[in-house]
CSV table of C-alpha atoms and ligand atoms in Angstrom, one decimal:
chain,number,residue,atom,x,y,z
A,291,GLN,CA,65.0,-66.1,-38.5
A,292,GLU,CA,62.5,-68.0,-36.3
A,293,ALA,CA,61.5,-66.0,-32.7
A,294,PRO,CA,63.0,-67.9,-29.7
A,295,LEU,CA,60.0,-70.0,-28.3
A,296,SER,CA,59.7,-68.1,-25.2
A,297,LEU,CA,58.2,-65.1,-27.3
A,298,GLU,CA,55.7,-67.1,-29.1
A,299,LYS,CA,52.2,-66.7,-28.7
A,300,SER,CA,50.5,-70.2,-28.0
A,301,SER,CA,47.0,-69.8,-29.0
A,302,ILE,CA,46.9,-72.5,-26.4
A,303,PHE,CA,48.9,-75.5,-26.3
A,304,ASP,CA,49.9,-76.5,-29.5
A,305,SER,CA,53.9,-76.3,-30.1
A,306,ASP,CA,53.8,-77.4,-33.6
A,307,ILE,CA,52.6,-74.0,-34.6
A,308,ALA,CA,54.6,-71.7,-32.5
A,309,VAL,CA,57.9,-73.3,-34.0
A,310,GLU,CA,56.7,-73.2,-37.3
A,311,ALA,CA,55.1,-70.1,-37.5
A,312,GLY,CA,56.0,-68.0,-35.0
A,313,SER,CA,52.3,-67.5,-34.5
A,314,GLY,CA,49.5,-68.8,-32.6
A,315,THR,CA,49.5,-71.7,-31.1
A,316,TYR,CA,46.4,-73.3,-28.8
A,317,GLY,CA,47.9,-76.6,-27.9
A,318,ASP,CA,45.7,-79.5,-26.2
A,319,GLU,CA,48.3,-80.7,-23.6
A,320,PHE,CA,45.5,-78.8,-20.8
A,321,LEU,CA,41.9,-80.4,-21.9
A,322,SER,CA,42.7,-83.1,-24.0
A,323,GLY,CA,39.9,-85.7,-24.9
A,324,SER,CA,40.9,-88.2,-23.1
A,325,ASP,CA,40.9,-85.5,-19.8
A,326,GLN,CA,37.6,-84.9,-20.8
A,327,ALA,CA,36.4,-88.0,-20.8
A,328,GLU,CA,37.8,-88.1,-17.3
A,329,LEU,CA,36.3,-85.2,-16.2
A,330,ALA,CA,32.8,-86.3,-17.4
A,331,ILE,CA,33.6,-89.3,-14.5
A,332,GLU,CA,34.8,-87.4,-11.7
A,333,GLY,CA,33.3,-84.1,-12.0
A,334,GLY,CA,35.3,-81.3,-10.1
A,335,ASP,CA,35.0,-79.4,-6.8
A,336,ALA,CA,36.5,-75.7,-8.2
A,337,THR,CA,36.6,-74.5,-4.6
A,338,SER,CA,37.7,-77.6,-2.2
A,339,SER,CA,40.9,-75.8,-1.9
A,340,HIS,CA,39.6,-72.7,-1.0
A,341,ASP,CA,39.1,-73.1,2.8
A,342,GLN,CA,43.4,-73.3,3.3
A,343,ARG,CA,43.6,-69.7,2.2
A,344,THR,CA,44.5,-67.1,4.4
A,345,THR,CA,44.6,-63.6,4.5
A,346,THR,CA,47.4,-62.9,6.5
A,347,THR,CA,50.5,-61.3,5.2
A,348,ASP,CA,53.4,-63.7,5.9
A,349,HIS,CA,53.7,-64.8,2.2
A,350,SER,CA,54.9,-61.8,0.8
A,351,PRO,CA,54.9,-60.6,-1.9
A,352,TRP,CA,51.6,-63.1,-2.1
A,353,SER,CA,48.7,-62.0,-0.7
A,354,TYR,CA,47.5,-65.4,0.8
A,355,LYS,CA,49.2,-68.8,1.4
A,356,PRO,CA,50.2,-70.6,-1.5
A,357,VAL,CA,47.7,-73.7,-2.0
A,358,CYS,CA,49.6,-76.5,-3.3
A,359,THR,CA,49.2,-79.9,-4.6
A,360,ASP,CA,50.9,-82.9,-3.4
A,361,TYR,CA,54.5,-83.5,-4.8
A,362,LEU,CA,54.4,-84.4,-8.1
A,363,ASP,CA,57.4,-87.1,-9.1
A,364,GLU,CA,57.0,-86.2,-13.1
A,365,LEU,CA,57.3,-82.3,-12.3
A,366,GLY,CA,60.5,-83.0,-8.9
A,367,ASP,CA,58.1,-80.3,-7.1
A,368,GLN,CA,54.5,-79.5,-5.7
A,369,LEU,CA,52.8,-77.1,-8.0
A,370,CYS,CA,50.9,-73.9,-5.6
A,371,VAL,CA,48.8,-71.3,-6.7
A,372,TYR,CA,50.4,-67.5,-5.9
A,373,THR,CA,48.0,-64.3,-6.0
A,374,ASP,CA,49.0,-61.0,-5.7
A,375,THR,CA,45.7,-58.8,-5.3
A,376,THR,CA,47.8,-55.1,-4.6
A,377,PHE,CA,49.4,-56.1,-8.4
A,378,SER,CA,49.5,-53.1,-10.5
A,379,ASN,CA,47.3,-50.9,-8.6
A,380,GLY,CA,44.9,-54.0,-7.9
A,381,ARG,CA,44.2,-55.2,-10.9
A,382,GLY,CA,45.6,-58.8,-9.8
A,383,ILE,CA,47.5,-61.5,-10.9
A,384,SER,CA,47.8,-65.1,-9.7
A,385,ILE,CA,50.1,-67.7,-10.8
A,386,PHE,CA,49.7,-71.5,-10.8
A,387,THR,CA,53.3,-73.0,-10.9
A,388,THR,CA,56.4,-74.4,-8.4
A,389,PRO,CA,57.4,-72.7,-5.4
A,390,GLN,CA,61.1,-72.0,-7.0
A,391,ILE,CA,59.6,-70.9,-9.9
A,392,ALA,CA,57.1,-68.5,-8.1
A,393,GLN,CA,60.4,-67.0,-6.7
A,394,GLU,CA,61.4,-66.1,-10.0
A,395,PHE,CA,58.1,-64.5,-10.8
A,396,ALA,CA,58.7,-62.3,-7.7
A,397,SER,CA,62.1,-61.5,-8.3
A,398,LEU,CA,60.6,-59.8,-11.8
A,399,LEU,CA,60.9,-55.8,-12.2
A,400,PRO,CA,56.9,-55.5,-11.8
A,401,PHE,CA,57.1,-57.0,-8.4
A,402,GLN,CA,59.9,-55.4,-7.5
A,403,ASP,CA,59.2,-52.2,-8.3
A,404,PRO,CA,55.0,-51.2,-8.2
A,405,SER,CA,55.8,-48.0,-10.9
A,406,ALA,CA,57.6,-50.2,-13.3
A,407,LEU,CA,54.0,-51.0,-15.3
A,408,SER,CA,52.5,-47.6,-15.1
A,409,SER,CA,55.6,-45.8,-15.8
A,410,ARG,CA,56.0,-47.9,-19.3
A,411,GLY,CA,52.4,-47.3,-20.2
A,412,ILE,CA,51.7,-50.8,-19.0
A,413,ASN,CA,48.3,-51.3,-17.6
A,414,PRO,CA,46.9,-47.9,-18.2
A,415,GLY,CA,44.3,-47.2,-15.6
A,416,SER,CA,40.4,-46.5,-16.6
A,417,GLY,CA,40.8,-43.2,-16.0
A,418,ASN,CA,42.6,-43.1,-19.2
A,419,VAL,CA,39.8,-44.9,-21.2
A,420,ASP,CA,39.3,-41.6,-23.5
A,421,ASN,CA,42.6,-42.1,-24.5
A,422,MET,CA,42.5,-45.7,-25.3
A,423,PRO,CA,43.4,-46.5,-28.8
A,424,TRP,CA,40.6,-49.2,-28.7
A,425,TYR,CA,37.5,-50.5,-27.5
A,426,THR,CA,35.4,-53.3,-28.1
A,427,ALA,CA,32.3,-54.1,-29.6
A,428,PRO,CA,30.3,-57.1,-30.9
A,429,ILE,CA,31.4,-58.2,-34.2
A,430,PRO,CA,28.9,-60.1,-36.8
A,431,GLY,CA,30.1,-63.9,-36.8
A,432,LYS,CA,32.9,-63.6,-34.6
A,433,GLY,CA,31.9,-62.7,-30.8
A,434,VAL,CA,33.4,-60.0,-29.3
A,435,GLY,CA,36.3,-58.2,-31.3
A,436,MET,CA,38.7,-55.1,-30.7
A,437,LEU,CA,38.7,-51.8,-33.0
A,438,ALA,CA,40.9,-48.8,-33.5
A,439,SER,CA,39.4,-45.8,-31.6
A,440,ARG,CA,41.4,-43.8,-33.9
A,441,SER,CA,43.5,-44.0,-36.9
A,442,LEU,CA,46.8,-46.0,-36.0
A,443,GLN,CA,50.1,-46.0,-38.2
A,444,ARG,CA,52.3,-49.2,-38.2
A,445,GLY,CA,54.5,-49.0,-35.2
A,446,ASP,CA,51.8,-47.3,-33.1
A,447,LEU,CA,51.2,-49.4,-29.5
A,448,ILE,CA,47.7,-50.4,-29.5
A,449,THR,CA,48.0,-52.5,-26.2
A,450,ALA,CA,50.2,-53.4,-23.3
A,451,TYR,CA,48.8,-55.6,-20.6
A,452,THR,CA,50.0,-58.2,-17.8
A,453,PRO,CA,47.8,-61.0,-17.6
A,454,TYR,CA,45.0,-62.2,-15.0
A,455,LEU,CA,46.1,-65.9,-14.7
A,456,LEU,CA,49.5,-67.7,-15.4
A,457,ALA,CA,49.7,-71.4,-15.5
A,458,HIS,CA,52.6,-74.1,-15.7
A,459,MET,CA,52.1,-76.0,-19.2
A,460,GLU,CA,52.0,-79.2,-17.1
A,461,ASN,CA,50.6,-82.2,-18.7
A,462,VAL,CA,50.5,-83.9,-15.0
A,463,LEU,CA,47.2,-83.0,-13.0
A,464,SER,CA,44.0,-84.7,-14.5
A,465,THR,CA,41.8,-81.8,-15.9
A,466,PRO,CA,39.3,-81.7,-12.7
A,467,GLU,CA,42.6,-81.5,-10.4
A,468,ARG,CA,43.8,-78.7,-12.8
A,469,GLU,CA,40.3,-76.9,-12.7
A,470,ARG,CA,40.3,-76.8,-8.5
A,471,PHE,CA,43.4,-75.1,-8.2
A,472,LEU,CA,43.1,-72.5,-11.3
A,473,ARG,CA,39.5,-71.8,-9.6
A,474,VAL,CA,41.4,-71.0,-6.3
A,475,ALA,CA,43.8,-68.8,-8.4
A,476,LEU,CA,41.1,-67.1,-10.1
A,477,ASP,CA,38.5,-66.7,-6.8
A,478,GLN,CA,41.4,-65.3,-5.0
A,479,LEU,CA,42.1,-62.3,-7.6
A,480,PRO,CA,40.0,-59.2,-7.1
A,481,ALA,CA,36.3,-59.4,-8.1
A,482,ALA,CA,36.1,-56.9,-11.1
A,483,SER,CA,39.7,-59.1,-12.6
A,484,ARG,CA,37.5,-62.6,-12.0
A,485,ASP,CA,34.2,-61.4,-13.2
A,486,VAL,CA,36.5,-60.2,-16.5
A,487,TYR,CA,37.9,-63.2,-16.8
A,488,LEU,CA,34.8,-65.3,-16.6
A,489,GLY,CA,33.3,-63.0,-19.6
A,490,LEU,CA,35.7,-64.0,-21.8
A,491,ALA,CA,35.4,-66.5,-24.7
A,492,LYS,CA,35.1,-70.5,-24.6
A,493,ILE,CA,35.6,-73.2,-26.5
A,494,TYR,CA,34.0,-75.9,-24.8
A,495,GLY,CA,31.1,-74.0,-22.9
A,496,GLU,CA,31.3,-76.6,-20.1
A,497,PRO,CA,31.0,-74.7,-17.0
A,498,SER,CA,32.8,-77.4,-14.8
A,499,VAL,CA,36.1,-76.7,-16.4
A,500,VAL,CA,35.4,-72.8,-17.3
A,501,VAL,CA,38.7,-71.4,-16.1
A,502,GLN,CA,40.5,-74.2,-18.5
A,503,ASP,CA,37.6,-73.5,-21.0
A,504,VAL,CA,39.0,-69.8,-21.2
A,505,VAL,CA,42.9,-70.7,-21.2
A,506,LYS,CA,42.3,-72.8,-24.2
A,507,ALA,CA,40.3,-69.8,-26.1
A,508,ASN,CA,42.7,-67.0,-24.8
A,509,ALA,CA,46.0,-68.2,-23.7
A,510,PHE,CA,49.4,-67.2,-24.5
A,511,GLU,CA,52.4,-69.0,-24.2
A,512,MET,CA,55.4,-67.3,-22.0
A,513,GLN,CA,58.4,-68.7,-20.8
A,514,ILE,CA,59.1,-67.6,-17.0
A,515,GLY,CA,61.9,-69.3,-14.8
A,516,GLY,CA,62.7,-71.9,-17.8
A,517,GLN,CA,59.3,-72.9,-18.0
A,518,MET,CA,56.6,-72.2,-20.2
A,519,HIS,CA,53.2,-70.9,-18.8
A,520,LEU,CA,50.2,-70.3,-20.4
A,521,ALA,CA,48.8,-66.7,-20.0
A,522,VAL,CA,45.7,-65.0,-20.0
A,523,PHE,CA,45.7,-61.5,-20.9
A,524,PRO,CA,41.8,-60.3,-20.6
A,525,GLU,CA,42.3,-57.0,-23.2
A,526,ALA,CA,44.2,-58.9,-25.9
A,527,SER,CA,42.2,-61.7,-25.5
A,528,ARG,CA,39.3,-59.6,-27.4
A,529,MET,CA,41.1,-59.2,-30.7
A,530,ASN,CA,39.9,-61.9,-33.6
A,531,HIS,CA,42.3,-63.7,-35.8
A,532,ALA,CA,42.9,-62.7,-39.3
A,533,CYS,CA,45.3,-64.5,-42.0
A,534,ALA,CA,46.7,-61.2,-43.2
A,535,PRO,CA,46.3,-59.1,-39.8
A,536,ASN,CA,46.7,-55.6,-39.2
A,537,ALA,CA,48.5,-55.9,-35.7
A,538,GLN,CA,51.5,-58.1,-34.2
A,539,TYR,CA,52.1,-58.7,-30.7
A,540,PHE,CA,55.0,-59.8,-28.9
A,541,LEU,CA,55.7,-61.0,-25.1
A,542,SER,CA,57.9,-59.2,-22.8
A,543,PRO,CA,58.7,-62.2,-19.8
A,544,GLY,CA,60.4,-59.6,-17.9
A,545,LEU,CA,57.6,-57.3,-17.7
A,546,LEU,CA,55.1,-59.9,-17.7
A,547,THR,CA,53.3,-57.9,-20.5
A,548,HIS,CA,51.7,-58.6,-23.9
A,549,PHE,CA,52.4,-55.7,-26.4
A,550,VAL,CA,50.3,-55.2,-29.4
A,551,HIS,CA,51.3,-52.8,-32.1
A,552,ALA,CA,50.0,-51.8,-35.6
A,553,VAL,CA,51.6,-53.3,-39.0
A,554,ARG,CA,49.6,-50.9,-41.2
A,555,PRO,CA,47.6,-48.0,-41.1
A,556,ILE,CA,44.4,-48.8,-39.2
A,557,ALA,CA,41.3,-46.5,-39.7
A,558,ARG,CA,39.2,-45.4,-36.7
A,559,GLY,CA,36.4,-48.1,-36.2
A,560,GLU,CA,38.3,-50.6,-38.2
A,561,GLU,CA,38.8,-54.5,-36.6
A,562,VAL,CA,42.1,-55.0,-34.9
A,563,THR,CA,43.4,-58.4,-35.5
A,564,ILE,CA,46.2,-60.6,-35.0
A,565,SER,CA,47.3,-63.8,-36.3
A,566,TYR,CA,46.2,-67.3,-34.6
A,567,ALA,CA,47.4,-69.4,-37.7
A,568,PRO,CA,50.9,-69.6,-39.0
A,569,PRO,CA,50.8,-67.2,-42.1
A,570,LEU,CA,52.4,-69.2,-44.8
A,571,ARG,CA,50.1,-72.5,-44.9
A,572,LEU,CA,47.5,-72.9,-47.7
A,573,HIS,CA,44.2,-72.0,-46.7
A,574,ALA,CA,42.7,-75.6,-46.2
A,575,ASP,CA,45.6,-76.2,-43.7
A,576,ARG,CA,44.7,-73.1,-42.1
A,577,GLN,CA,41.2,-73.4,-41.8
A,578,ALA,CA,41.6,-76.8,-40.6
A,579,TYR,CA,43.9,-75.6,-37.8
A,580,LEU,CA,41.6,-72.7,-36.8
A,581,GLN,CA,38.6,-75.1,-36.8
A,582,SER,CA,39.6,-77.8,-34.8
A,583,THR,CA,41.5,-75.3,-32.4
A,584,PHE,CA,39.3,-72.5,-32.1
A,585,GLN,CA,35.9,-74.1,-33.8
A,586,PHE,CA,35.4,-71.2,-36.1
A,587,THR,CA,35.8,-70.8,-39.8
A,588,CYS,CA,37.9,-67.8,-41.2
A,589,THR,CA,36.2,-65.3,-43.4
A,590,CYS,CA,39.3,-63.1,-43.5
A,591,ALA,CA,40.5,-61.5,-47.1
A,592,ARG,CA,42.9,-63.8,-47.6
A,593,CYS,CA,40.4,-66.9,-46.9
A,594,THR,CA,37.4,-65.6,-49.3
A,595,HIS,CA,37.4,-65.3,-52.8
A,596,SER,CA,36.9,-61.7,-53.9
A,597,GLY,CA,36.2,-59.9,-56.9
A,598,ASP,CA,38.6,-61.6,-59.5
A,599,ARG,CA,41.0,-63.2,-56.9
A,600,THR,CA,39.8,-66.7,-55.8
A,601,LEU,CA,41.1,-68.6,-53.3
A,602,GLU,CA,43.5,-70.7,-56.0
A,603,ASP,CA,45.1,-67.4,-56.4
A,604,ALA,CA,45.7,-66.8,-52.3
A,605,ASP,CA,47.0,-70.1,-52.6
A,606,LYS,CA,49.3,-69.6,-55.2
A,607,ALA,CA,50.8,-66.2,-53.5
A,608,THR,CA,51.4,-68.2,-50.8
A,609,GLU,CA,53.2,-71.1,-52.4
A,610,ASP,CA,55.3,-68.2,-54.6
A,611,ILE,CA,56.5,-66.9,-51.2
A,612,ILE,CA,57.5,-70.1,-50.1
A,613,ALA,CA,59.3,-71.0,-53.6
A,614,LEU,CA,60.9,-67.5,-53.6
A,615,GLN,CA,62.0,-68.1,-49.8
A,616,TRP,CA,63.7,-71.2,-50.6
A,617,ALA,CA,65.7,-70.1,-53.7
A,618,LEU,CA,67.0,-66.9,-51.2
A,619,SER,CA,67.8,-69.1,-48.6
A,620,GLN,CA,70.5,-71.4,-50.9
A,621,TRP,CA,74.0,-70.2,-50.6
A,622,GLY,CA,75.4,-73.1,-52.6
A,623,SER,CA,77.0,-72.1,-56.4
A,624,ASN,CA,74.3,-73.4,-57.9
A,625,SER,CA,71.8,-71.3,-56.0
A,626,THR,CA,69.2,-69.1,-58.1
A,627,ALA,CA,68.6,-66.3,-55.5
A,628,SER,CA,68.9,-62.7,-57.2
A,629,VAL,CA,67.8,-59.1,-56.0
A,630,LYS,CA,65.0,-59.9,-58.1
A,631,LYS,CA,63.3,-62.4,-56.6
A,632,ALA,CA,64.4,-60.7,-53.0
A,633,GLU,CA,61.9,-57.3,-54.4
A,634,MET,CA,59.6,-60.1,-56.0
A,635,LEU,CA,59.1,-61.4,-52.1
A,636,VAL,CA,58.7,-58.4,-50.4
A,637,GLY,CA,56.2,-56.9,-53.3
A,638,LEU,CA,54.1,-60.3,-52.2
A,639,TYR,CA,54.3,-60.2,-48.7
A,640,ARG,CA,52.8,-56.7,-49.0
A,641,GLN,CA,50.4,-57.7,-51.6
A,642,GLU,CA,49.1,-60.2,-49.4
A,643,GLY,CA,48.4,-58.1,-46.6
A,644,LEU,CA,51.4,-60.4,-44.7
A,645,ASP,CA,52.7,-56.6,-43.1
A,646,ALA,CA,53.0,-58.6,-39.5
A,647,PHE,CA,55.4,-60.7,-40.8
A,648,LEU,CA,58.1,-58.6,-42.9
A,649,ASP,CA,60.7,-59.3,-41.1
A,650,ASP,CA,61.5,-62.5,-43.3
A,651,ALA,CA,60.7,-60.9,-46.3
A,652,TYR,CA,63.1,-58.0,-45.4
A,653,GLY,CA,65.7,-60.2,-43.9
A,654,HIS,CA,66.2,-62.1,-47.0
A,655,ALA,CA,66.1,-58.8,-49.2
A,656,ALA,CA,69.0,-57.4,-46.8
A,657,LEU,CA,71.3,-60.7,-47.1
A,658,THR,CA,70.6,-61.0,-51.3
A,659,TYR,CA,72.0,-57.2,-51.5
A,660,ASN,CA,74.7,-57.7,-49.4
A,661,ALA,CA,75.7,-61.0,-51.1
A,662,VAL,CA,75.9,-59.3,-54.6
A,663,GLY,CA,77.7,-56.2,-52.8
A,664,SER,CA,75.5,-53.7,-52.4
A,665,ALA,CA,75.8,-52.5,-49.6
A,666,ARG,CA,72.8,-49.7,-49.9
A,667,GLY,CA,70.1,-52.1,-50.9
A,668,ALA,CA,71.5,-54.2,-47.7
A,669,LYS,CA,71.1,-51.6,-45.5
A,670,LYS,CA,68.3,-50.4,-46.3
A,671,TYR,CA,66.2,-53.8,-45.9
A,672,ALA,CA,68.2,-54.4,-43.0
A,673,LYS,CA,66.9,-51.3,-41.2
A,674,LEU,CA,63.6,-52.6,-42.4
A,675,ALA,CA,63.8,-56.0,-41.2
A,676,ALA,CA,65.2,-54.5,-37.7
A,677,GLU,CA,62.2,-52.6,-37.2
A,678,ALA,CA,59.9,-55.5,-38.1
A,679,ALA,CA,61.7,-57.9,-36.0
A,680,ARG,CA,60.9,-55.4,-33.2
A,681,LEU,CA,57.3,-55.2,-33.9
A,682,LYS,CA,57.3,-59.3,-33.7
A,683,TYR,CA,59.8,-60.0,-31.0
A,684,GLY,CA,60.2,-57.0,-29.0
A,685,PRO,CA,62.7,-54.4,-28.9
A,686,ASP,CA,65.8,-56.1,-27.4
A,687,ALA,CA,64.9,-59.4,-29.7
A,688,GLU,CA,68.9,-60.7,-31.0
A,689,ALA,CA,67.5,-61.1,-34.6
A,690,ALA,CA,66.6,-57.5,-34.6
A,691,MET,CA,70.1,-56.7,-33.0
A,692,GLU,CA,71.5,-58.8,-35.8
A,693,TRP,CA,70.0,-56.8,-38.7
A,694,ASP,CA,70.9,-53.3,-36.7
A,695,ARG,CA,74.7,-54.7,-36.9
A,696,ILE,CA,74.3,-55.6,-40.6
A,697,MET,CA,73.0,-52.3,-41.3
A,698,LYS,CA,75.8,-50.5,-39.2
A,699,ASP,CA,78.4,-52.5,-41.3
A,700,PRO,CA,77.0,-55.2,-44.4
A,701,MET,CA,80.8,-55.5,-45.3
A,702,GLY,CA,81.5,-57.4,-41.6
A,703,HIS,CA,78.8,-59.8,-41.9
A,704,SER,CA,79.5,-62.8,-43.7
A,705,SER,CA,77.1,-62.7,-46.7
A,706,TRP,CA,78.9,-60.0,-47.8
A,707,ARG,CA,79.9,-60.3,-51.6
A,708,ARG,CA,79.0,-64.5,-50.6
A,709,ARG,CA,77.3,-64.1,-54.4
A,710,LYS,CA,78.8,-63.0,-56.9
A,711,THR,CA,76.0,-61.7,-59.3
A,712,GLY,CA,72.9,-61.1,-58.5
B,177,SAM,C1,40.9,-65.1,-28.4
B,177,SAM,S1,39.0,-65.2,-28.6
B,177,SAM,C2,39.0,-63.5,-29.5
B,177,SAM,C3,37.8,-62.6,-28.8
B,177,SAM,C4,36.2,-63.3,-29.1
B,177,SAM,N1,35.6,-63.3,-30.3
B,177,SAM,C5,35.7,-62.8,-28.1
B,177,SAM,O1,34.2,-62.6,-28.1
B,177,SAM,O2,35.9,-62.8,-26.8
B,177,SAM,C6,39.1,-66.3,-29.9
B,177,SAM,C7,37.3,-66.8,-30.0
B,177,SAM,O3,37.2,-65.7,-31.0
B,177,SAM,C8,36.2,-66.5,-31.8
B,177,SAM,N2,37.2,-66.0,-33.3
B,177,SAM,C9,38.6,-65.3,-33.0
B,177,SAM,N3,39.0,-64.8,-34.7
B,177,SAM,C10,37.3,-65.2,-35.4
B,177,SAM,C11,37.2,-65.0,-36.9
B,177,SAM,N4,37.8,-64.7,-37.9
B,177,SAM,N5,36.2,-65.2,-37.5
B,177,SAM,C12,35.1,-66.0,-36.3
B,177,SAM,N6,35.2,-66.1,-35.0
B,177,SAM,C13,36.8,-65.9,-34.7
B,177,SAM,C14,36.4,-67.9,-32.0
B,177,SAM,O4,35.3,-67.8,-31.3
B,177,SAM,C15,37.6,-67.9,-30.8
B,177,SAM,O5,37.6,-69.2,-30.2
């Protein structure tokens, strides 16, 4: 039940997390330790390619002549900067990718049909500011955060925005070289967008690599043209992490859009959070990951001792979830799977605030009920699993459609009566 990789968030460059949790992954290719050492020696001229740009319209749909690297043997191609300053009513978009993939970008609906985004409520304009379900404000100990401007229910859309910057996830250029091109990409954006970008959170605070620093702290992975790209969505970038988040995101490569929905009721004024870390890792592991990748210590409910509940209790609940999921995945004759265990699993997910990941629990429950011949239980949980999968992977996700099929025809599924009792 893992998401296809193309729908994973990359909290910048850590594929390990993407595969394991369907969640935050900021990996290390862009700004590795060795690159940083190199950077200190070489420095970087952020604007040297700038004079190559022109304002002619010969490069449609791009606003400037693409600024390109040399041919890169490792990629079998060049990488170039492509900017459309008119994209989405002048919001703009800059892409650093190969010429071939740039063509694939240009063939996507948002480039083909200028109304495709606004007609879907994507990138709501600043004129709608009063209707926006969110606002940003400083949050003690967390920098800026996003808060709900009205009460929200599970399934409510919170944000839907396109990125300002997308960068091919290559590991070929040196950090200073990459910075030079990404700086062109940023400089070619409309000034308002460029300023917002530069105001986003950073990890290193090193001005000579500021464009990559913002990528490192804020990017999500999006697969376009068969290639993973890192994408910075400035609005969604303000969402802080929680290990039991009240919101879930997915990416739609076809619409170049990052969507966020509430996964449980959120009160007006409450902070909106997503998860950057795999939810089923133990506390120390999650903290180590968040510290090494983002340089913060999580103080969310699953990471703090509160009342009678200790961190050991929280880890015990996580271990129970893992053990139950393992038991429910066993299909041999000695399987101990039972509907009682499936109900316990659903209860634990809810108790732990893992509403963003309920598709896993509901999915196990649907199959477990189906396996003992309870079409009613299977339908109930397949419906819930489909809804939860759509919040996590998007409306057209294959996983959601599979749950739809089980909901409509439980007996037609291979799990039907596969276990005799339960
Ligand atoms: C994607 S940004 C989130 C928005 C950010 N707070 C800002 O000011 O723009 C990621 C950065 O926010 C901070 N952050 C996110 N979640 C946090 C949390 N739960 N506690 C403390 N800091 C957090 C960390 O500095 C992290 O590198």
